[in-house]
Amino acid sequence: MAADFEYIINKAVNGERLNLEEGVALLSCPDLTLLGQAANIVKNKMHPEKIVTFVIDRNINYTNICQCQCKFCAFYRKKDDSDAYVISEDVLYKKIEETLSVGGTTVMIQGGLHPDLGLNYYLNMLRSIKERYNIHIHSFSPPEIVHMAENSGLPVKEVLKQLKDAGLDSLPGGGAEILVDRVRKKISPNKIGWEQWMEVMKCAHSLGMKSTATMMFGHVETLEERVMHMIRVRDLQDETGGFTAFIPWSYQPKNTELGGETATGVDYLKTLAVSRLILDNVPNIQASWVTQGAKMGQVALVFGANDFGSTMLEENVVRAAGVTNRVPLEEIIRCIKDAGYIPAQRTPLYQIIKYFE
Amino acid sequence: MEEVFRQSELKDIAEKVYNGERLTREDGIKLYQSNDLLAIGRLANYVREKKNGNRAYFIVNRHINHTNICENRCQLCAFGRDADDPKAYVLSLDEIEEKARSCRSEKISEIHIVGGLHPDLKLDYYLEMLRRVRKALPDVIIQSFTAVEVDYLARLHNLRVEDVLKALMDAGLDSLPGGGAEIFAPRVRKIICDKKISGERWLEVHKTAHRLGMRTNATMLYGHVETIEERIDHMLALREAQDETGGFLTFIPLAFHPQNTQLESMNISRTTGFDDLKTYAVSRLMLDNIDHIKAYWVLTGPKLAQVSLSFGVDDLDGTVVEENIAHDAGADTDQYMPKKKLIKMIKAAGRQPVERDTMYNVLGEVF
């Protein structure tokens, strides 16, 4: 048994590509720090400079009204719920100004699939932001793009083109959950299938927009399905090279229809390490302090992660699922330094703009 | 030796560990100064598996805090109160007996009772408490009263520590918990607990208990004003005492929580994940004569506690039930961990869950 793991790990460390079975085997490897060392070696080869990056940004959720109503989600509301909302322009601008005032470079605008908001709503939003502010707009995950395409009767590519012309800079990797339709039918039956998710990303990449890819794990998926998700991301990356980062985070069960328990710390670190080993063509792996807390986020830095994600001045979706990890910028910088790395603020496209030495 | 250590700054230390040699003060400091967390973890894991195999222990226990009124009012503490504080309380003997009775159905194997230094609670109160708890729970191990409380009772009654301990044992006391050790260095104690007994006195109480046949635990509260050197010296003092008596069962590093304590204004940050895991691993490597290293999930959080099972830890404490002391200091963990969840956590880490009693007798290992 031990020899098998060593064989697979040596393969990965020597830069050979791992297949599905090998990824699954590593996820069940009982030697946690061995996996960490392998992921750490691979990470150090890709990022030899001892720097850990992060982005200063804000999540803005323009609406919580959503017709998708996924079973794992605690954020969505129905139109007539008393706490359903659509954000006003004034509030949107105020949030952007607050972001800029603390050195933020980016807003990640995402929302529910609101049945009545047409494509023009999104185009106007983008144009009105770009008219007023110099800020990177990293917004609208594939399910929202498909929703806009369906509501407007336009093809996905045309929607993306219009969004880009109106000011959209890049796409967040949300809505990926697990990119296997068996799982999606169970946890998000009304959401786009995995191929459609990929199609949106492929179109975005072909238009010159970069994106990230996320993975929400630790619910009903098997280990095979988890690795399959990674391999599907790797396949598209071979084609387009458009993914900047992979962001695995664990399902948060509180206040959701799906319920159950969250993945353990060991499961998180193993999944992170295996994603570093499988995704040989994706440059960055993000630690998720939002779902794991600052301590585990820091430990993730020796299990394959080279990026601390975003400072998130505001986060609503995970918070709705009962997790209230708040990590201010100083704390992120302290964690990175304490682990022996140089903290650096980056843009959403991973250009470093400021070191914190 | 594993390949990874051949080029490592920790090569010499690794060699010693694999040869079973004792580490020095300098080795301990060097380990702490290294950022090679995974290498330190692997070394600690080697020792951990040599001592405890693949087992991960837990206990089904319950905490009772009989009073929060405390004369010491240590700067590090968010639990202690003055007698006239509206939140001050003392549990009556009836209330304690009731709490003990109420856990009859939970199949606990240990009851853990600690409290403040209350000037009006005399030895009689403690002896009667033990007798009643013993009667309510005849088969349960009573692990109660830190060295600080024992010393206080001795001084209150002008008795020798040995006599107080003998009286407590006669009334039913089985074991002393490891609290009150903090950091032994006088410099540190002056800042974080200026009225508390000295480190020497703490060790003296435990060694006395050991000589009377009791097994006890030892703790270290870290992550406040102490230096790395002071942490290592703390471990070395325990190692020396253990060489003398062999009475310590477990070493429990405790991460300091500053919220609501008098130290909060010093702007002390919570310990990092690296610091927690390093501290578990370094203590596993330094304390070659103490069998068990425990991660107290209440302070570390369940996720990191689970991860620590690969960093030298072999014990996750227990179900706890009604944790007050850490929660008054802002701990955001639950106050209770169901046995089922503990077992699941241990299994998910690839370890064999073993339910133990205070003395590490195996109560169950088929889960």
XYZ file of C-alpha atoms in Angstrom:
724
model
C 0.000 0.000 0.000
C 2.699 2.462 1.052
C 4.670 1.749 -2.122
C 1.630 2.620 -4.235
C 1.261 6.047 -2.669
C 4.962 6.679 -3.027
C 4.840 5.708 -6.691
C 1.966 8.099 -7.390
C 3.507 10.881 -5.356
C 6.873 10.521 -7.069
C 5.100 10.686 -10.395
C 3.412 13.960 -9.465
C 6.554 15.453 -7.957
C 8.463 14.597 -11.142
C 5.928 16.523 -13.184
C 4.032 13.593 -14.648
C 0.297 13.901 -14.991
C -1.928 11.929 -12.596
C -5.052 10.119 -13.773
C -8.415 9.660 -12.093
C -7.525 6.462 -10.224
C -4.298 7.958 -8.941
C -6.084 11.056 -7.687
C -8.661 8.910 -5.892
C -5.908 6.790 -4.337
C -4.191 9.900 -3.004
C -7.434 11.200 -1.469
C -7.522 8.030 0.605
C -3.825 8.181 1.523
C -3.660 8.041 5.336
C -0.335 9.889 5.507
C -1.466 13.502 5.692
C 1.933 15.169 5.912
C 3.333 13.039 3.078
C 0.557 14.383 0.822
C 1.306 17.865 2.122
C 4.979 17.512 1.290
C 4.207 16.373 -2.248
C 1.811 19.278 -2.823
C 4.303 21.639 -1.230
C 7.132 20.502 -3.506
C 4.952 20.945 -6.586
C 3.786 24.335 -5.362
C 7.355 25.458 -4.681
C 8.345 24.494 -8.212
C 5.516 26.621 -9.633
C 6.030 29.440 -7.107
C 9.648 29.394 -5.976
C 9.560 32.951 -4.704
C 8.193 32.410 -1.140
C 5.371 34.871 -1.707
C 1.747 34.392 -0.720
C -0.692 36.645 -2.520
C -4.184 37.932 -1.837
C -6.643 40.329 -3.425
C -8.411 43.173 -1.625
C -11.989 43.098 -2.808
C -15.601 42.977 -1.845
C -18.371 40.572 -2.660
C -21.501 42.407 -3.637
C -24.638 40.320 -3.933
C -27.063 42.382 -5.976
C -30.020 40.176 -5.160
C -30.849 37.138 -3.056
C -33.940 36.341 -5.102
C -33.172 33.154 -6.983
C -35.249 30.754 -9.026
C -32.535 28.087 -8.833
C -33.053 27.344 -5.137
C -30.238 24.860 -4.711
C -30.521 22.500 -1.782
C -27.051 23.363 -0.453
C -27.671 27.110 -0.414
C -28.743 29.168 2.603
C -28.615 32.511 0.799
C -31.476 32.441 -1.671
C -34.969 33.863 -1.043
C -38.250 33.732 -2.862
C -39.551 36.947 -4.383
C -42.208 37.452 -1.728
C -40.006 36.588 1.278
C -39.814 39.449 3.753
C -36.009 39.584 3.549
C -35.762 39.303 -0.231
C -33.890 42.221 -1.807
C -32.481 43.782 -4.939
C -29.717 46.255 -4.251
C -30.224 49.947 -5.147
C -27.727 51.896 -7.229
C -26.846 54.119 -4.287
C -25.985 51.159 -2.099
C -23.966 49.567 -4.901
C -21.920 52.737 -5.419
C -21.380 53.184 -1.718
C -20.051 49.639 -1.415
C -17.680 50.213 -4.329
C -16.418 53.483 -2.845
C -15.745 51.766 0.489
C -13.795 49.085 -1.353
C -11.647 51.622 -3.179
C -11.033 53.599 0.000
C -9.313 50.620 1.681
C -7.074 49.931 -1.292
C -9.388 47.440 -2.972
C -8.948 46.727 -6.662
C -11.887 44.502 -7.379
C -15.556 43.841 -6.875
C -17.074 40.433 -7.245
C -20.717 41.014 -8.078
C -22.884 37.945 -7.946
C -26.496 37.297 -7.252
C -29.378 34.943 -7.480
C -31.114 34.058 -10.737
C -33.759 36.744 -10.514
C -36.620 36.012 -12.936
C -37.330 39.662 -13.786
C -33.867 41.153 -14.280
C -33.110 41.358 -18.013
C -29.746 41.583 -19.727
C -30.025 45.376 -19.795
C -30.024 45.479 -15.996
C -26.592 43.849 -15.954
C -25.224 45.875 -18.877
C -26.365 49.128 -17.262
C -24.868 48.063 -13.958
C -21.486 47.388 -15.554
C -21.490 50.599 -17.611
C -22.558 52.760 -14.700
C -19.747 51.326 -12.526
C -17.072 51.755 -15.183
C -18.239 55.335 -15.870
C -17.710 56.224 -12.248
C -14.862 54.074 -10.935
C -11.544 52.571 -11.919
C -12.161 49.094 -10.568
C -11.853 45.540 -11.862
C -15.215 43.826 -12.214
C -14.911 40.090 -11.519
C -18.526 39.096 -11.797
C -21.329 36.735 -12.781
C -20.750 33.024 -12.508
C -21.788 30.688 -15.362
C -25.317 30.019 -14.009
C -26.009 33.769 -14.096
C -24.605 34.063 -17.635
C -26.845 31.223 -18.839
C -29.803 32.796 -17.035
C -29.153 36.071 -18.909
C -28.870 34.180 -22.190
C -32.160 32.396 -21.603
C -33.995 35.546 -20.552
C -32.696 37.537 -23.512
C -32.914 34.803 -26.125
C -29.281 35.415 -27.083
C -26.489 32.853 -27.301
C -24.085 32.639 -24.344
C -21.202 33.975 -26.401
C -23.197 37.046 -27.432
C -24.198 37.717 -23.831
C -20.569 37.463 -22.723
C -19.467 39.760 -25.538
C -22.019 42.404 -24.564
C -21.079 42.087 -20.887
C -17.419 42.443 -21.758
C -18.081 45.518 -23.894
C -20.057 46.989 -20.991
C -17.117 46.516 -18.600
C -16.945 42.941 -17.351
C -13.282 42.030 -16.807
C -13.307 38.429 -15.613
C -15.573 35.662 -14.342
C -15.628 34.074 -10.885
C -15.621 30.292 -10.796
C -18.804 29.842 -8.788
C -21.683 27.536 -9.583
C -19.259 24.718 -10.380
C -20.111 22.835 -7.174
C -19.139 19.343 -8.347
C -18.879 19.133 -12.122
C -20.700 15.810 -12.375
C -24.383 15.745 -13.287
C -25.317 12.899 -10.911
C -24.294 15.146 -8.031
C -25.836 18.275 -9.527
C -29.209 16.549 -9.882
C -29.152 15.868 -6.162
C -27.908 19.151 -4.762
C -28.861 21.689 -7.441
C -31.441 20.172 -9.765
C -32.370 23.511 -11.335
C -28.818 24.618 -12.015
C -26.972 24.275 -15.333
C -25.206 20.962 -16.005
C -21.450 20.543 -15.921
C -21.017 20.788 -19.691
C -22.877 24.060 -19.816
C -20.709 25.418 -17.001
C -17.623 24.519 -19.017
C -19.128 25.966 -22.178
C -19.583 29.371 -20.519
C -15.991 29.341 -19.275
C -14.721 28.268 -22.688
C -16.598 31.138 -24.356
C -15.314 33.622 -21.781
C -11.752 32.436 -22.248
C -12.083 32.630 -26.025
C -13.162 36.263 -25.679
C -10.000 36.974 -23.687
C -11.638 36.965 -20.258
C -9.938 34.966 -17.522
C -11.845 33.099 -14.830
C -11.322 31.009 -11.738
C -12.790 27.578 -11.009
C -14.243 26.576 -7.660
C -15.185 23.228 -6.216
C -17.683 22.795 -3.392
C -17.016 19.396 -1.874
C -17.994 17.323 1.126
C -21.705 16.644 0.522
C -23.074 13.803 -1.618
C -20.197 13.374 -4.056
C -17.864 10.374 -4.124
C -14.076 10.706 -4.111
C -14.120 9.712 -7.797
C -16.503 12.556 -8.552
C -14.277 14.978 -6.683
C -11.261 14.009 -8.770
C -13.395 13.920 -11.938
C -14.245 17.561 -11.240
C -10.551 18.441 -11.094
C -9.801 16.541 -14.280
C -12.603 18.272 -16.166
C -11.154 21.635 -15.148
C -7.717 20.423 -16.232
C -9.060 19.346 -19.628
C -10.529 22.764 -20.430
C -7.399 24.439 -19.131
C -5.371 22.429 -21.653
C -7.580 23.899 -24.356
C -7.895 27.526 -23.244
C -5.406 28.318 -20.487
C -8.036 30.700 -19.146
C -8.261 29.569 -15.529
C -6.167 31.677 -13.185
C -6.875 29.708 -10.020
C -8.629 26.732 -8.494
C -10.546 27.269 -5.258
C -11.729 24.208 -3.359
C -13.985 24.907 -0.410
C -16.099 22.707 1.771
C -19.889 22.650 1.791
C -21.395 24.516 4.780
C -24.592 22.815 5.887
C -26.266 25.212 8.333
C -29.612 26.673 7.266
C -29.664 24.614 4.070
C -32.226 22.119 2.814
C -29.500 19.546 2.202
C -28.202 19.634 5.800
C -25.597 17.171 7.010
C -22.111 17.986 8.210
C -19.166 19.892 6.852
C -15.960 18.218 5.670
C -13.322 17.724 8.363
C -10.025 19.611 8.496
C -8.067 16.574 7.317
C -10.429 16.099 4.375
C -10.005 19.746 3.417
C -6.191 19.600 3.479
C -6.100 16.339 1.536
C -8.465 17.679 -1.115
C -6.413 20.849 -1.394
C -3.169 18.880 -1.747
C -4.635 16.520 -4.337
C -5.976 19.436 -6.365
C -2.466 20.916 -6.441
C -1.140 17.564 -7.680
C -3.856 16.924 -10.295
C -4.144 20.467 -11.689
C -0.663 20.710 -13.134
C -1.744 23.387 -15.586
C -3.592 25.789 -13.264
C -1.103 28.251 -11.809
C -2.729 29.169 -8.495
C -4.537 27.309 -5.719
C -6.409 29.376 -3.159
C -6.753 28.628 0.537
C -10.294 29.190 1.774
C -10.174 30.951 5.123
C -13.830 31.843 4.683
C -14.879 28.223 5.108
C -11.888 26.971 7.146
C -10.979 29.860 9.445
C -7.651 31.687 9.612
C -5.751 28.859 11.335
C -6.592 26.216 8.764
C -6.194 28.786 5.983
C -2.639 29.333 7.137
C -1.876 25.614 7.416
C -3.221 25.250 3.847
C -0.138 27.191 2.697
C 1.982 24.054 3.134
C -0.671 21.801 1.582
C -0.506 23.290 -1.921
C -2.085 26.730 -1.615
C -0.051 29.744 -2.750
C -2.790 32.338 -2.446
C -4.941 33.485 0.458
C -7.870 34.395 -1.766
C -9.647 37.608 -1.122
C -9.908 39.792 1.942
C -13.673 40.009 1.355
C -14.829 43.193 2.955
C -18.246 41.652 2.697
C -19.327 38.082 2.332
C -22.958 37.029 2.552
C -23.370 33.606 1.037
C -21.198 31.493 3.337
C -22.320 33.606 6.282
C -25.914 32.660 5.528
C -24.822 29.047 6.029
C -23.814 29.772 9.591
C -20.071 30.312 9.178
C -18.792 33.639 10.432
C -15.050 33.571 9.904
C -13.919 37.194 9.737
C -10.287 37.753 8.982
C -9.178 41.368 8.672
C -6.311 42.347 6.384
C -3.800 42.652 9.247
C -4.637 39.111 10.315
C -4.146 37.762 6.794
C -0.759 39.505 6.629
C 0.217 38.154 10.063
C -0.744 34.574 9.130
C 1.280 34.728 5.912
C 4.359 36.193 7.606
C 4.131 33.794 10.546
C 4.256 30.888 8.096
C 7.504 32.256 6.636
C 6.182 33.881 3.456
C 6.105 37.444 2.133
C 2.536 38.739 1.853
C 1.675 40.554 -1.359
C -1.461 42.214 -2.639
C -2.270 41.180 -6.205
C -4.792 42.065 -8.875
C -7.479 39.532 -9.844
C -5.150 38.581 -12.712
C -2.341 37.797 -10.279
C -0.100 40.767 -10.874
C 1.555 41.857 -7.649
C 0.916 45.479 -6.780
C 2.228 45.769 -3.223
C 4.451 43.814 -0.845
C 3.891 43.845 2.902
C 7.381 43.153 4.243
C 15.959 8.459 7.986
C 13.450 9.726 5.483
C 14.818 11.224 2.293
C 13.219 14.602 2.984
C 15.433 15.209 5.995
C 18.762 14.651 4.258
C 18.894 18.205 2.929
C 16.895 19.748 5.747
C 18.034 22.256 8.342
C 16.549 19.767 10.814
C 18.810 16.912 9.712
C 20.719 16.629 13.010
C 17.541 16.720 15.061
C 15.923 14.145 12.779
C 18.872 11.844 13.310
C 18.526 12.125 17.085
C 14.793 11.482 16.929
C 15.215 8.351 14.817
C 17.941 7.146 17.197
C 15.705 7.737 20.197
C 18.073 10.316 21.677
C 16.828 13.039 23.990
C 16.584 16.529 22.473
C 18.293 19.506 24.079
C 17.036 23.001 24.846
C 18.814 24.221 21.698
C 17.088 21.545 19.619
C 13.718 22.676 20.916
C 14.424 26.291 20.062
C 15.672 25.342 16.613
C 12.517 23.340 15.930
C 10.354 26.308 16.892
C 12.395 28.654 14.719
C 12.065 26.444 11.653
C 9.187 27.066 9.244
C 9.344 23.534 7.886
C 6.052 22.657 9.508
C 5.576 19.396 7.607
C 9.038 18.090 8.503
C 8.490 18.912 12.181
C 5.115 17.207 11.947
C 6.611 14.073 10.418
C 9.226 13.817 13.159
C 6.592 14.250 15.844
C 4.394 11.715 14.092
C 7.234 9.194 14.144
C 7.451 9.487 17.938
C 3.677 9.564 18.281
C 3.267 6.316 16.347
C 6.125 4.683 18.230
C 4.440 5.491 21.540
C 0.763 5.192 20.655
C 0.542 3.434 17.306
C -2.423 4.455 15.222
C -4.619 5.020 18.279
C -6.368 8.323 18.944
C -7.841 8.520 22.420
C -10.888 10.343 23.637
C -12.877 10.378 26.847
C -16.526 10.804 27.650
C -16.384 13.330 30.433
C -18.096 16.278 31.993
C -16.807 19.535 33.402
C -18.185 21.231 36.503
C -16.958 24.648 37.639
C -18.158 25.002 41.227
C -17.405 28.724 41.524
C -16.055 31.588 39.475
C -15.220 33.692 42.535
C -11.452 33.871 42.736
C -8.982 35.737 44.901
C -6.206 35.523 42.343
C -7.998 37.259 39.460
C -5.204 36.367 37.070
C -4.675 38.730 34.183
C -4.923 35.809 31.737
C -8.388 34.744 32.900
C -11.841 35.754 31.698
C -13.662 33.375 34.046
C -12.809 34.595 37.547
C -15.005 37.194 39.311
C -14.960 39.226 42.479
C -17.480 38.117 45.125
C -19.669 41.208 44.605
C -19.794 40.865 40.814
C -23.379 40.312 39.588
C -22.162 37.343 37.562
C -20.349 35.717 40.481
C -21.677 32.300 41.535
C -21.043 29.418 43.879
C -22.684 26.060 43.303
C -24.142 24.542 46.441
C -23.247 20.966 47.282
C -26.799 19.975 46.347
C -26.411 21.590 42.949
C -23.120 19.808 42.315
C -24.609 16.503 43.399
C -27.515 17.127 41.045
C -25.155 17.861 38.142
C -23.245 14.668 38.902
C -26.465 12.640 39.098
C -27.691 14.116 35.834
C -24.815 12.528 33.918
C -25.506 9.013 35.151
C -27.243 8.232 31.881
C -24.389 9.564 29.733
C -21.921 6.816 30.624
C -19.167 9.255 31.457
C -15.925 7.860 32.843
C -14.485 11.092 34.231
C -15.714 14.157 35.990
C -13.532 17.219 35.863
C -14.148 19.789 38.628
C -12.151 22.997 38.874
C -13.004 26.437 40.225
C -11.759 29.745 41.566
C -9.958 30.390 44.859
C -12.953 31.265 47.035
C -11.950 32.343 50.570
C -15.205 31.073 52.146
C -15.071 27.598 50.693
C -13.142 25.536 53.199
C -11.743 22.053 52.971
C -15.037 20.639 54.307
C -16.880 21.902 51.245
C -14.422 20.103 48.953
C -14.422 16.872 50.954
C -18.199 16.776 51.074
C -18.329 17.575 47.346
C -16.077 14.624 46.588
C -18.051 12.271 48.833
C -21.334 13.239 47.206
C -19.959 12.997 43.657
C -18.404 9.653 44.515
C -21.735 8.424 45.847
C -23.638 9.689 42.816
C -21.129 8.257 40.355
C -19.356 5.345 42.067
C -17.468 4.156 38.969
C -16.393 7.508 37.629
C -12.858 8.834 37.970
C -12.792 12.188 39.710
C -10.103 14.389 38.218
C -10.404 17.623 40.105
C -8.743 20.709 41.592
C -5.638 22.165 40.045
C -2.379 22.481 41.972
C -3.329 26.111 42.533
C -6.530 25.141 44.348
C -4.756 22.447 46.372
C -2.081 24.908 47.459
C -4.772 27.449 48.355
C -6.570 24.967 50.581
C -3.292 24.100 52.303
C -2.585 27.748 53.031
C -6.170 28.476 54.046
C -6.000 25.766 56.702
C -2.321 25.994 57.490
C -1.873 22.388 56.442
C 0.825 20.705 54.420
C -0.022 20.062 50.750
C 0.506 16.394 51.412
C -2.165 16.364 54.116
C -4.683 18.235 51.987
C -4.094 15.799 49.137
C -4.456 12.809 51.467
C -7.757 14.138 52.814
C -9.044 14.799 49.284
C -7.987 11.331 48.173
C -9.745 9.754 51.138
C -12.911 11.572 50.128
C -12.706 10.278 46.556
C -10.222 12.309 44.536
C -8.464 10.199 41.911
C -6.350 12.554 39.876
C -5.306 16.191 39.478
C -5.896 18.014 36.206
C -2.974 19.930 34.711
C -4.291 23.485 34.985
C -2.555 26.450 36.543
C 0.851 25.628 35.080
C 0.619 28.459 32.498
C 4.308 29.201 31.734
C 6.620 28.466 34.655
C 8.973 31.423 34.050
C 8.592 33.997 36.893
C 8.939 36.871 34.391
C 5.857 35.652 32.554
C 3.826 34.840 35.680
C 4.336 38.395 36.946
C 2.537 39.671 33.832
C -0.170 37.070 33.289
C -0.936 35.717 36.782
C 0.937 37.742 39.392
C -0.864 36.272 42.403
C -0.719 32.644 41.331
C 1.655 30.117 42.897
C 5.113 29.881 41.345
C 6.060 27.283 38.792
C 8.201 25.561 41.396
C 5.296 25.307 43.775
C 3.073 23.964 41.004
C 5.602 21.226 40.276
C 5.964 20.504 44.004
C 2.197 19.918 44.383
C 2.193 17.523 41.429
C 5.269 15.663 42.581
C 3.667 15.294 46.014
C 0.523 13.924 44.402
C 2.631 11.488 42.388
C 4.402 10.296 45.530
C 0.984 9.641 47.077
C 0.185 7.426 44.092
C -1.894 9.801 42.028
C -1.411 10.311 38.293
C -1.844 13.873 37.056
C -1.773 15.987 33.902
C 0.307 18.985 32.894
C -0.616 21.982 30.760
C 1.118 24.923 29.129
C -0.756 28.109 28.298
C 1.021 29.610 25.306
C 0.598 32.489 22.906
C 0.621 35.524 25.240
C 3.816 37.255 26.436
C 6.175 34.288 26.684
C 9.200 33.686 24.463
C 10.014 30.471 22.604
C 12.810 29.876 25.120
C 10.341 30.139 28.005
C 8.081 27.580 26.351
C 10.969 25.153 25.926
C 12.101 25.720 29.528
C 8.551 24.958 30.653
C 8.662 21.642 28.817
C 12.105 20.855 30.206
C 10.984 21.503 33.790
C 8.162 19.019 33.257
C 10.513 16.510 31.673
C 12.805 16.748 34.680
C 9.942 16.287 37.147
C 8.705 13.342 35.118
C 12.139 11.729 35.278
C 11.811 11.971 39.050
C 8.264 10.691 39.568
C 6.839 9.324 36.318
C 3.440 10.563 37.451
C 2.356 12.702 34.493
C -0.098 11.065 32.131
C -0.589 13.731 29.505
C 0.767 17.049 28.370
C -1.834 19.522 27.135
C -0.709 22.669 25.315
C -3.440 25.327 25.618
C -3.664 28.199 23.140
C -4.292 31.492 24.934
C -7.587 33.279 24.176
C -7.219 36.986 24.994
C -10.838 38.139 24.758
C -12.370 39.524 27.973
C -9.128 39.059 29.912
C -7.062 41.876 31.404
C -4.446 41.097 28.777
C -6.861 42.000 25.981
C -5.628 45.611 25.999
C -2.098 44.402 25.184
C -3.356 43.596 21.709
C -2.287 39.977 21.820
C -3.408 38.103 18.719
C -4.734 34.590 18.832
C -2.183 31.900 18.076
C -1.845 30.910 14.435
C -2.429 27.451 13.014
C 1.321 27.076 12.470
C 2.030 27.951 16.089
C -0.556 25.469 17.386
C 0.695 22.589 15.245
C 4.354 23.402 15.960
C 3.636 23.509 19.685
C 1.995 20.070 19.614
C 4.828 18.649 17.547
C 7.660 20.232 19.541
C 6.142 19.110 22.830
C 5.805 15.552 21.457
C 9.492 15.674 20.525
C 10.768 17.275 23.741
C 8.664 15.314 26.257
C 10.065 11.887 25.540
C 8.979 10.606 28.950
C 5.308 11.644 28.872
C 3.110 9.144 27.065
C 0.366 11.348 25.699
C -0.054 14.742 24.023
C -3.576 16.086 24.042
C -5.193 18.653 21.753
C -8.055 20.348 23.547
C -10.483 20.916 20.671
C -12.356 23.596 22.632
C -9.356 25.917 22.227
C -7.922 24.749 18.906
C -11.148 24.206 17.044
C -12.207 20.727 15.869
C -10.635 21.028 12.402
C -7.126 21.825 13.583
C -7.442 19.369 16.483
C -8.163 16.639 13.943
C -5.184 17.696 11.821
C -2.986 17.652 14.948
C -3.383 13.846 15.032
C -0.670 13.880 12.351
C 1.470 16.370 14.286
C 2.223 14.457 17.482
C -1.172 14.448 19.182
C -2.767 11.154 20.245
C -5.643 12.418 22.389
C -8.556 14.755 21.589
C -9.871 15.116 25.141
C -13.536 14.492 25.251
C -17.138 15.365 24.999
C -16.595 18.030 27.709
C -20.226 19.225 28.189
C -20.663 22.735 29.532
C -17.311 24.351 28.930
C -17.189 27.763 30.647
C -13.606 28.901 31.063
C -12.472 29.122 27.449
C -15.856 30.376 26.295
C -15.722 33.299 28.707
C -12.466 34.164 26.903
C -14.158 34.242 23.515
C -13.730 30.662 22.311
C -16.140 30.256 19.405
C -16.267 26.481 19.443
C -19.215 24.452 20.709
C -19.500 23.683 24.434
C -20.101 20.017 23.746
C -18.903 17.427 21.256
C -21.069 14.340 20.788
C -19.153 11.070 21.052
C -20.355 10.113 17.600
C -18.801 13.206 16.116
C -15.489 12.650 17.903
C -15.311 9.097 16.565
C -16.143 10.256 13.054
C -13.482 12.928 13.213
C -10.834 10.461 14.359
C -11.764 7.906 11.718
C -11.722 10.561 9.001
C -8.140 11.279 10.035
C -7.265 7.634 9.414
C -6.772 6.868 13.121
C -8.245 4.186 15.352
C -10.617 5.785 17.886
C -10.133 4.489 21.433
C -12.388 5.494 24.290
C -10.272 5.704 27.429
C -10.684 6.564 31.059
C -8.495 9.112 32.851
C -5.699 6.572 33.337
C -5.788 5.529 29.668
C -7.430 2.214 30.367
C -9.227 1.211 27.192
C -13.020 1.314 27.561
C -13.887 0.713 23.937
C -12.215 0.535 20.582
C -14.734 -1.001 18.237
C -16.647 1.818 16.625
